[in-house]
Coordinates of C-alpha atoms and ligand atoms in Angstrom, one line a residue:
X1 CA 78.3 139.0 93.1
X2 CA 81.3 137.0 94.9
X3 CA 84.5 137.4 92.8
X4 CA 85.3 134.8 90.7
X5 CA 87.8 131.7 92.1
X6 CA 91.4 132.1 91.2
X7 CA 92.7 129.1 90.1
X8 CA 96.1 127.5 89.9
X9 CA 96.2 124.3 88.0
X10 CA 99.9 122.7 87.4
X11 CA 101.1 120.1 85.1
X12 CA 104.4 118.9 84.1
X13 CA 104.3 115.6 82.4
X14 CA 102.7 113.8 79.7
X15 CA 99.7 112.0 81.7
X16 CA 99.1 115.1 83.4
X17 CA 98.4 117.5 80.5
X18 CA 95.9 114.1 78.9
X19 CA 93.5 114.5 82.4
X20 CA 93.7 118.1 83.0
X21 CA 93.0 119.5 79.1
X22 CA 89.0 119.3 80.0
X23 CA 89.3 120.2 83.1
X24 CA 91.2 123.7 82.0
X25 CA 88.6 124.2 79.0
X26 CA 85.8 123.3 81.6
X27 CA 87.3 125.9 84.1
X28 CA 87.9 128.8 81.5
X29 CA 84.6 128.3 80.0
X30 CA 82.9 129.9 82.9
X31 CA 85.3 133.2 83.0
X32 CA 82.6 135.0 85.6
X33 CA 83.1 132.4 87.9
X34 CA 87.0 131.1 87.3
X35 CA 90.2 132.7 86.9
X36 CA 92.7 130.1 85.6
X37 CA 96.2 130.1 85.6
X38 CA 98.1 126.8 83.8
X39 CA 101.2 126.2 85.4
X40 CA 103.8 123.5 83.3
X41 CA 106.6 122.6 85.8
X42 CA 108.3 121.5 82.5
X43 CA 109.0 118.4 84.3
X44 CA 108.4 116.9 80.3
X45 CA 109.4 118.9 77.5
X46 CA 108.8 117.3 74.3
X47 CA 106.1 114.6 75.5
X48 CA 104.1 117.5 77.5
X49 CA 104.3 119.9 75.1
X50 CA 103.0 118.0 72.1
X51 CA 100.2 116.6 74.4
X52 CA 99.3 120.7 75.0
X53 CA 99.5 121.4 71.3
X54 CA 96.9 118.8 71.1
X55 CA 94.6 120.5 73.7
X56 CA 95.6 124.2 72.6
X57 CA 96.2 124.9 75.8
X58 CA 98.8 127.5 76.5
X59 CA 100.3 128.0 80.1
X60 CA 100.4 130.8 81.6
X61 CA 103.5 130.0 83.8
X62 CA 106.6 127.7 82.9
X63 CA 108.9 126.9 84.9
X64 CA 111.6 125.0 83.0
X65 CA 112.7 122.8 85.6
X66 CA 113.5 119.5 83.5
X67 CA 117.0 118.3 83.4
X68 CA 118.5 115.5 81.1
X69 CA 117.9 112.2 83.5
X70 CA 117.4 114.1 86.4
X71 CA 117.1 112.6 89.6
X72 CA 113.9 112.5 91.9
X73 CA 115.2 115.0 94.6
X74 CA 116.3 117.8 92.5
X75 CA 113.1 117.6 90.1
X76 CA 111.2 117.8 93.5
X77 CA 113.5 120.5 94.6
X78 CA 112.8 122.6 91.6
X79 CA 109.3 122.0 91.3
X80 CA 108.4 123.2 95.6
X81 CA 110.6 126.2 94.8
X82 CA 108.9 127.6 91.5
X83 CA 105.6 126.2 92.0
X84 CA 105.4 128.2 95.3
X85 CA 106.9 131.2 93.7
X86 CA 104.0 131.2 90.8
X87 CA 101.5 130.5 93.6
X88 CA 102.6 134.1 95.4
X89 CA 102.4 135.6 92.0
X90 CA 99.4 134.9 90.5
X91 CA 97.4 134.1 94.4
X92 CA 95.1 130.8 94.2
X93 CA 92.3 130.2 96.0
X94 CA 92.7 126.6 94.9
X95 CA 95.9 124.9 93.5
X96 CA 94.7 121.8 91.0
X97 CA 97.2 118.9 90.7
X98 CA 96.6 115.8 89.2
X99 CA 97.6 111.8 90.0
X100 CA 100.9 110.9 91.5
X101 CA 104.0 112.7 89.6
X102 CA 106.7 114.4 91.4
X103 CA 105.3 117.2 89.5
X104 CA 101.8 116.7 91.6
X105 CA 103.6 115.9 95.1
X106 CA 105.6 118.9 95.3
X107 CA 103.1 121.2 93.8
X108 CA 100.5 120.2 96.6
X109 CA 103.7 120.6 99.2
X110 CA 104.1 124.3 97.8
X111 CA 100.5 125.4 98.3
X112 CA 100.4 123.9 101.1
X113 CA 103.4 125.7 102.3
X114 CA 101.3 128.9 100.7
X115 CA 98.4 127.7 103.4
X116 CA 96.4 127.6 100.0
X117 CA 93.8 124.4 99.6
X118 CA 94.7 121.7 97.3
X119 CA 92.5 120.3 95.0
X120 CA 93.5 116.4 94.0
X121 CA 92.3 114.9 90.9
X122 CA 92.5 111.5 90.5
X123 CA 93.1 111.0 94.3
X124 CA 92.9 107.4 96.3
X125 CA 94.3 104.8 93.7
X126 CA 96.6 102.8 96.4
X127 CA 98.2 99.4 95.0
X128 CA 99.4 99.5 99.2
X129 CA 103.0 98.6 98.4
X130 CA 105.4 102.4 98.4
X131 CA 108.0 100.7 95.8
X132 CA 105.2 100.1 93.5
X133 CA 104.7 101.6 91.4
X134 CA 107.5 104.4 92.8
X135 CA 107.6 106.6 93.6
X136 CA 104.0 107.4 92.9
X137 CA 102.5 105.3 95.0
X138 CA 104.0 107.5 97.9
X139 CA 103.7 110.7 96.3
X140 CA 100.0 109.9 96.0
X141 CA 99.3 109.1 99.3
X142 CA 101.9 112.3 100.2
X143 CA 99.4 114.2 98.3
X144 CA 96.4 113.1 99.8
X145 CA 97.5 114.4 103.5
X146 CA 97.8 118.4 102.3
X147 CA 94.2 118.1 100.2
X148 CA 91.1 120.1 100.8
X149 CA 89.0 118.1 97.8
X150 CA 89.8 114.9 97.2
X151 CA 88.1 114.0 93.4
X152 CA 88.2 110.3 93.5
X153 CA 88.2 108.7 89.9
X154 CA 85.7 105.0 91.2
X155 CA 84.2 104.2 94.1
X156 CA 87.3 101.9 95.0
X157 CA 89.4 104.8 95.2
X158 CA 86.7 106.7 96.8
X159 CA 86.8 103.8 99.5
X160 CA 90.5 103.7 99.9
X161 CA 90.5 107.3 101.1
X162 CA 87.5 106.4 103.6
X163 CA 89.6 103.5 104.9
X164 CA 92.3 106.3 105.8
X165 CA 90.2 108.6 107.6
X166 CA 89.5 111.3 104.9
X167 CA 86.3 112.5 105.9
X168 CA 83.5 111.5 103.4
X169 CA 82.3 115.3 102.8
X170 CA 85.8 116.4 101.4
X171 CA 85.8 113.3 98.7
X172 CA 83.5 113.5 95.1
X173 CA 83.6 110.8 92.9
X174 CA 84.0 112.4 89.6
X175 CA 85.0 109.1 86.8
X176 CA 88.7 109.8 85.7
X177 CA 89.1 113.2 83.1
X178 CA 90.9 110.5 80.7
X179 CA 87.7 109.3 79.6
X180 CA 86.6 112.9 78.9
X181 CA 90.0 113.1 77.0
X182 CA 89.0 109.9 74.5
X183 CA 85.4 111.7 74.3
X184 CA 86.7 114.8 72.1
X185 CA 88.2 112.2 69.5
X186 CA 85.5 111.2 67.3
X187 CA 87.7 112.6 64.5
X188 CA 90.9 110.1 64.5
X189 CA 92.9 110.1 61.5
X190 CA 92.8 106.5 59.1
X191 CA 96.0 107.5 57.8
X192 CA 99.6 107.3 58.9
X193 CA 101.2 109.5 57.0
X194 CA 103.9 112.0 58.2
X195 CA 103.5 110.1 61.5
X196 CA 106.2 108.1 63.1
X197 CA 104.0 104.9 62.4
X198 CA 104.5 105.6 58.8
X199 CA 106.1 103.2 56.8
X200 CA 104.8 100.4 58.9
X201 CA 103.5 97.6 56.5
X202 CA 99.6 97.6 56.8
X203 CA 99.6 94.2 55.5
X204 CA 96.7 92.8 57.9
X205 CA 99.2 91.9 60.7
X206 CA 97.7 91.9 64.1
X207 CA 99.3 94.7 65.7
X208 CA 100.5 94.7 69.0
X209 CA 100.9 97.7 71.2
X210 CA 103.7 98.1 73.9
X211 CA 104.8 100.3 76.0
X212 CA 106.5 100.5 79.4
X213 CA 108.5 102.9 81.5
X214 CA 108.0 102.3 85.0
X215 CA 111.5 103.4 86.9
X216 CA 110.4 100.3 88.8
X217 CA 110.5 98.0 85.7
X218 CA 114.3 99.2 84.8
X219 CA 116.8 97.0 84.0
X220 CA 115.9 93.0 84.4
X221 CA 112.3 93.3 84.4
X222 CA 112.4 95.3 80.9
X223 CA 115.3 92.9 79.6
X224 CA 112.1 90.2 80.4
X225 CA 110.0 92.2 78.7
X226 CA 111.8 92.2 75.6
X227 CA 112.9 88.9 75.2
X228 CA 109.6 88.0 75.8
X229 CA 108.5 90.5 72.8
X230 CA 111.4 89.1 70.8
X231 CA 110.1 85.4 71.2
X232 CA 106.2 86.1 70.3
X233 CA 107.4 87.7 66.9
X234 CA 109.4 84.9 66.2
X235 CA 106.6 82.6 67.0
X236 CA 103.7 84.4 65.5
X237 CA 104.3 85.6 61.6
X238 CA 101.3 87.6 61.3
X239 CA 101.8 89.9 64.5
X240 CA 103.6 93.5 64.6
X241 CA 104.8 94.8 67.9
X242 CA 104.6 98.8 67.5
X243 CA 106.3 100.3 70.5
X244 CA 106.6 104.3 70.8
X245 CA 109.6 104.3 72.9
X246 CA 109.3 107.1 76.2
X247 CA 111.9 109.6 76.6
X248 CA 113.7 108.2 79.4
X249 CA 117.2 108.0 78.6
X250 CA 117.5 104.7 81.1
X251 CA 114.4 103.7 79.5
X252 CA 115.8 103.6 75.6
X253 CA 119.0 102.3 76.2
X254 CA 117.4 99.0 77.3
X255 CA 114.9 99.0 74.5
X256 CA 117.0 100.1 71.8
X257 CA 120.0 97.8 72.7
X258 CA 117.7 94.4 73.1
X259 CA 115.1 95.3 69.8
X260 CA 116.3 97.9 67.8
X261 CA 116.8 96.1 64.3
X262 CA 114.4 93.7 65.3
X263 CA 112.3 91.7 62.0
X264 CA 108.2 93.1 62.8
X265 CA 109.1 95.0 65.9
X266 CA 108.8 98.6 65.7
X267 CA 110.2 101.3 67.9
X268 CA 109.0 104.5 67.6
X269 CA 109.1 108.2 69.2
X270 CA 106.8 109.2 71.3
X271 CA 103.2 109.6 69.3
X272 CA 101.8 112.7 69.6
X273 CA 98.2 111.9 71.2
X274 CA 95.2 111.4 68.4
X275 CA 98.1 109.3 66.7
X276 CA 98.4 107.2 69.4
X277 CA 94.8 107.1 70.0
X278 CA 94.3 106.2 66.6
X279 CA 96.7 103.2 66.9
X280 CA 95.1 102.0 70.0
X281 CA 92.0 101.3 68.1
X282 CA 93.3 100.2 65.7
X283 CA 95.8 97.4 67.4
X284 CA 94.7 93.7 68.3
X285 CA 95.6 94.1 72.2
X286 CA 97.7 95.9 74.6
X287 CA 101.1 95.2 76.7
X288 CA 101.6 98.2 79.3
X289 CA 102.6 99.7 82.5
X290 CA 101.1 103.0 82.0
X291 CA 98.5 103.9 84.3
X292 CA 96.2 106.0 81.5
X293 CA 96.7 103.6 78.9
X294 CA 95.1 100.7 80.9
X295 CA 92.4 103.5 81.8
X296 CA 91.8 104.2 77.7
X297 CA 92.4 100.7 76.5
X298 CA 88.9 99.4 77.1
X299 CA 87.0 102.4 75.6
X300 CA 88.0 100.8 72.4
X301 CA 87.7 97.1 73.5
X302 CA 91.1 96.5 73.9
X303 CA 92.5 93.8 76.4
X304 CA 95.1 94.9 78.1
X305 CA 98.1 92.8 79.8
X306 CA 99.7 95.1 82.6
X307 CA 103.3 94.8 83.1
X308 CA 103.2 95.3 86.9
X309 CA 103.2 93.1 89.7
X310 CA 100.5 95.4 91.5
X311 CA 97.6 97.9 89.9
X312 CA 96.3 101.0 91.9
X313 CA 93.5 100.5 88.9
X314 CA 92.0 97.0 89.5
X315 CA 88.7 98.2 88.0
X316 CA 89.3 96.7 84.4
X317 CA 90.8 93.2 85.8
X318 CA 88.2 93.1 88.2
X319 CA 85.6 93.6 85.1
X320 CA 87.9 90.9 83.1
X321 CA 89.0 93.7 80.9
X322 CA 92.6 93.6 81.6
X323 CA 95.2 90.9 83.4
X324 CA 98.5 92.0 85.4
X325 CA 101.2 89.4 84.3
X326 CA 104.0 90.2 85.5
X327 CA 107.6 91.5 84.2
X328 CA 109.0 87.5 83.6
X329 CA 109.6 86.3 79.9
X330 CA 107.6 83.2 80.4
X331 CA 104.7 85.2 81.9
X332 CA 104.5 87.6 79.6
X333 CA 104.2 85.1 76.2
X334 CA 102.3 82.7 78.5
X335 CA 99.4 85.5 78.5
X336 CA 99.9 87.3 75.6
X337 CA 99.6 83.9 73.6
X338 CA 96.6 83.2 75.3
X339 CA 94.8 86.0 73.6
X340 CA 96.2 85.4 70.2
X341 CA 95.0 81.8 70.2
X342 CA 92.1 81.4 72.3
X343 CA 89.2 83.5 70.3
X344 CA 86.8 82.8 73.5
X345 CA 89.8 84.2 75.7
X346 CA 89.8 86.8 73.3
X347 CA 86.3 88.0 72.7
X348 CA 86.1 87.8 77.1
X349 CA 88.6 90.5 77.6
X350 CA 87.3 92.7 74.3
X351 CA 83.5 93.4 75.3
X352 CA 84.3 97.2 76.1
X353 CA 82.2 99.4 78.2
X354 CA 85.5 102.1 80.4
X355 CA 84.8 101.0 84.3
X356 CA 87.1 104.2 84.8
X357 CA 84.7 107.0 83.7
X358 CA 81.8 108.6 81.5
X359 CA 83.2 111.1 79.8
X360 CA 81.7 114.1 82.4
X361 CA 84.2 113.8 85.2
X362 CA 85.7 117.5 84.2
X363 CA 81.7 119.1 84.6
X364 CA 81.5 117.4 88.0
X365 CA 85.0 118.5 89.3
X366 CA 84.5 122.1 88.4
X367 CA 80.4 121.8 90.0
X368 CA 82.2 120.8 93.2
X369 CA 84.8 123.4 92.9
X370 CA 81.8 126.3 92.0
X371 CA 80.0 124.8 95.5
X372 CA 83.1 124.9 97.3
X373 CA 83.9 128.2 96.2
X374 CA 80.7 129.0 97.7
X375 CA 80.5 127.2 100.6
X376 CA 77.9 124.7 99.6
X377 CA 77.6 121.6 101.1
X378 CA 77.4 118.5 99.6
X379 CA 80.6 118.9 97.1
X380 CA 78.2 117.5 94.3
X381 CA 74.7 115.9 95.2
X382 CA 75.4 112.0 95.2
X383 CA 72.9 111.4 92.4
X384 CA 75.2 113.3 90.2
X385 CA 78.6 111.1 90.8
X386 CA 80.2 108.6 88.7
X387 CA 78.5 105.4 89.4
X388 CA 79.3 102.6 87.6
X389 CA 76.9 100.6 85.8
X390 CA 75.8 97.0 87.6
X391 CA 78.2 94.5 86.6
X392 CA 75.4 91.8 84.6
X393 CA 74.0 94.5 82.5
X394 CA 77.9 96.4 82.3
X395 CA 78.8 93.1 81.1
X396 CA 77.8 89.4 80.3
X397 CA 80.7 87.3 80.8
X398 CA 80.8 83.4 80.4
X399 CA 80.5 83.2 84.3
X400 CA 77.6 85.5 84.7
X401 CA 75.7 83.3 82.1
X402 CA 77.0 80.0 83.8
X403 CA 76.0 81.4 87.2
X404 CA 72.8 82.5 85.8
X405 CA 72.4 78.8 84.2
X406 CA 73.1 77.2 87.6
X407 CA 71.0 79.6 89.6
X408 CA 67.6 78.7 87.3
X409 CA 65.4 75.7 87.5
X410 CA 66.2 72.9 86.1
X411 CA 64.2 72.4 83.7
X412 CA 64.4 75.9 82.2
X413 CA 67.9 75.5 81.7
X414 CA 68.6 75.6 77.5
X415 CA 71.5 74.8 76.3
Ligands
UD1_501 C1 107.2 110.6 84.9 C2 106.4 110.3 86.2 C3 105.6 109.1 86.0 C4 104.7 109.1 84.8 C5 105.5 109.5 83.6 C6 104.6 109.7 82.4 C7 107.5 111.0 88.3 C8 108.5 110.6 89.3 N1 107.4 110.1 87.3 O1 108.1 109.6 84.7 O2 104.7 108.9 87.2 O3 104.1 107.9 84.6 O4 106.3 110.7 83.8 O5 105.3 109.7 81.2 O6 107.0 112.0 88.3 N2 112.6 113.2 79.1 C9 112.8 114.0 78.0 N3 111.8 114.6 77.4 C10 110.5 114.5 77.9 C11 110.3 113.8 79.0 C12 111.3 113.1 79.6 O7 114.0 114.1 77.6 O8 109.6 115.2 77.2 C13 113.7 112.4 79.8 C14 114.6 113.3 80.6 O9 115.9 112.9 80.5 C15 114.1 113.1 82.0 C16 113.7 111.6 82.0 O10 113.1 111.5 80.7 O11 115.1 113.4 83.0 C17 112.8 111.1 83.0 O12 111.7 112.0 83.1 P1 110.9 112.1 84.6 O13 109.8 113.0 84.4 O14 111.9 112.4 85.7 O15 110.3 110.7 84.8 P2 109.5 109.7 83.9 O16 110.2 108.4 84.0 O17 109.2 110.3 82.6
UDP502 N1 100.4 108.6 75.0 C1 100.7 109.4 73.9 N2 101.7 109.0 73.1 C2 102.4 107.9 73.3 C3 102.2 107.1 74.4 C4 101.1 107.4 75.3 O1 100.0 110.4 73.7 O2 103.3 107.6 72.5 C5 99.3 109.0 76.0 C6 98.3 107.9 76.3 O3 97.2 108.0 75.4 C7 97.9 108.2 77.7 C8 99.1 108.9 78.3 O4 99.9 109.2 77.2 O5 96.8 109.1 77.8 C9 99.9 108.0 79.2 O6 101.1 108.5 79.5 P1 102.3 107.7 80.2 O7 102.1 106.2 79.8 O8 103.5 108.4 79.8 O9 102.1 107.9 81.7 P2 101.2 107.2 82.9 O10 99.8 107.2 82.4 O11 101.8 105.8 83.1 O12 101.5 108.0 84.1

């Protein structure tokens, strides 16, 4: 019997905990095949820790590095020092890291520096422009270079890493672990007690949910933002903004200055995740920059605006699920007012159906891993990737009926 595969998996923020919980209960549900070993940087405290509580997972290593606003060298320096430290300890065959943190980028430079294969979930999102979002747009691609098994979430990322000259045989397109996440909630909570969104009038108010913490967005762009926020409450009497403010000390100084105190907008702490879950399907639409938020947001046919000038996740706006607007005030109320007036608007971007997964992208990453391990080849049989569905029968937007309607014979055309 070969001996089981060691693995390493490391997370350190928020995000990162969400897309690698199955994954970990996938891996250590097979103990004669995997040793696993959680490593938390600790590049988040609070946010990362409630988001494990969550998950019961419990890691194995922490390494504390966190520092009140810390800068992006010295979290980096602190992660390639104790990351490769844990990987002599505990001795990987595979270290797992996940998307585009500095928590990701440094752990992949550490076992690389160990000479022990990375494994990359989440791997080839590129929006093509390094300040954007930044720095993970770099440490993605940074990442990619020192990988043994690249798990691309779509096909489009699975085709960005082609375009670089990754070899096809070392890329498995899994759907992104997110979805897999979302699948282990059929149980949300209806109420909000002894959660920070009680206390919130449930008075039928369309509710609408922000957030945004891009280091990219700080300063003017999120001034935009909120006077942007500021002017759609004033317009609209029956909407609520609920915004669970992130732990970035830049981050809340902006927010709290320009809309703490302000009539039907409500900041919040961070939720703890099936509270926030339960508030995304519960809201009317979505304003964000997070990168699993706009991944989540259709799951529950939600429209999502995306506060970015660029997405290394076109998949929803190419499916008309989501629209990226932008950080300018006028922007940002142009679009959002769209969707509260226009129901056909509306009821386009709301049909649902997640273009980012299936729910099984955990069971395919750790089949790859088990054939890896064993020096199978293919990674995963094609048949078995994430393949999305054919756009017509996915979805059946206005323009796919139109086309349809033009396409046909004359005659058989009904109005
Ligand atoms: C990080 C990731 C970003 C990801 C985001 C998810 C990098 C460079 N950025 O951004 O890709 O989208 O996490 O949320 O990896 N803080 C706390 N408690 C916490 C978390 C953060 O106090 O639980 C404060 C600290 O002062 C910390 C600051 O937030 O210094 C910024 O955290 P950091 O991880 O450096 O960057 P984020 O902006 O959170
Ligand atoms: N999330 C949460 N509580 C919150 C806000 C977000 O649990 O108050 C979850 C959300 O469901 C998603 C993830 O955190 O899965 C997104 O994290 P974030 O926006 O911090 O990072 P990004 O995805 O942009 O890297």
């Amino acid at each position: 019997m070969t001996k089981p595969c060691r693995i390493v998996a490391v997370l350190g923020t928020r995000p990162e905990a969400i897309k690698l919980a199955l994954v970990i209960h996938e891996l250590r549900r097979r103990p004669a095949e995997f040793e696993t070993a959680v490593v938390h940087t600790g590049q988040h405290r609070t946010m990362l820790d409630n988001a494990l509580k969550h998950f019961k997972i419990k890691p194995d290593f922490d390494l504390d590095v966190m520092r009140p606003n810390q800068t992006l060298s010295s979290l980096t320096g602190r992660v390639l020092d104790t990351v490769e430290n844990a990987c002599h300890r505990f001795g990987p065959n595979m270290v797992l890291v996940q998307g585009d943190t500095t928590t990701a980028f440094a752990s992949a430079l550490a076992a690389y520096y160990c000479k022990i294969p990375v494994g990359h979930i989440e791997a080839g999102l590129r929006s093509h422009d390094i300040y954007n979002p930044f720095p993970e747009e770099a440490n993605r691609r940074l990442v990619s270079v020192v990988t043994e098994i690249h798990f691309a979430p779509t096909a489009n990322s699975r085709d960005a890493l082609l375009a670089e000259g990754i070899p096809a045989s070392k890329i498995v397109v899994t759907g992104n672990t997110v979805v897999d996440a979302l699948r282990g909630l059929s149980q949300l909570p209806h109420s909000w007690e002894d959660t920070p969104l009680a206390g919130i009038p449930e008075d039928g108010s369309r509710l609408v949910l922000v957030t945004s913490h891009r280091r990219e967005s700080l300063g003017t762009d999120q001034q935009n933002m909120c006077l942007a926020l500021k002017d759609l409450v004033k317009k609209y009497p029956d909407i609520r903004v609920i915004y669970p403010v992130h732990m970035n000390p830049n981050v809340r100084s902006t927010i709290n200055a320009l809309l703490g105190d302000t009539e039907r907008i409500h900041l919040t702490e961070p939720l703890d995740y099936i509270t926030f879950v339960s508030l995304l399907r519960r809201c009317f639409m979505v304003l964000t920059d997070s990168g699993g938020i706009q991944e989540e947001a259709p799951t529950f046919h939600k429209p999502v605006l995306v506060l970015r000038r660029v997405t290394e996740r076109p998949e929803a706006s190419e499916f008309g699920l989501a629209r990226i607007i932008g950080m300018s005030r006028e922007g940002i109320v142009r679009e959002a007012e769209r969707l509260l007036t226009d129901k056909e608007a509306y009821q386009d971007m709301s049909v649902g159906g997640n273009p980012y997964g299936d729910g099984r992208a955990a069971e395919r990453i750790v089949e790859a891993i088990t054939r890896w391990h064993q020096g199978k080849m293919p990674l995963l049989e094609p048949e078995k990737e994430f393949h999305l569905p054919p756009k017509p029968t996915y979805r059946r937007r206005k323009t796919d009926i139109h086309e349809a309607a033009a396409a046909a014979p004359r005659e058989k055309v009904r109005s």
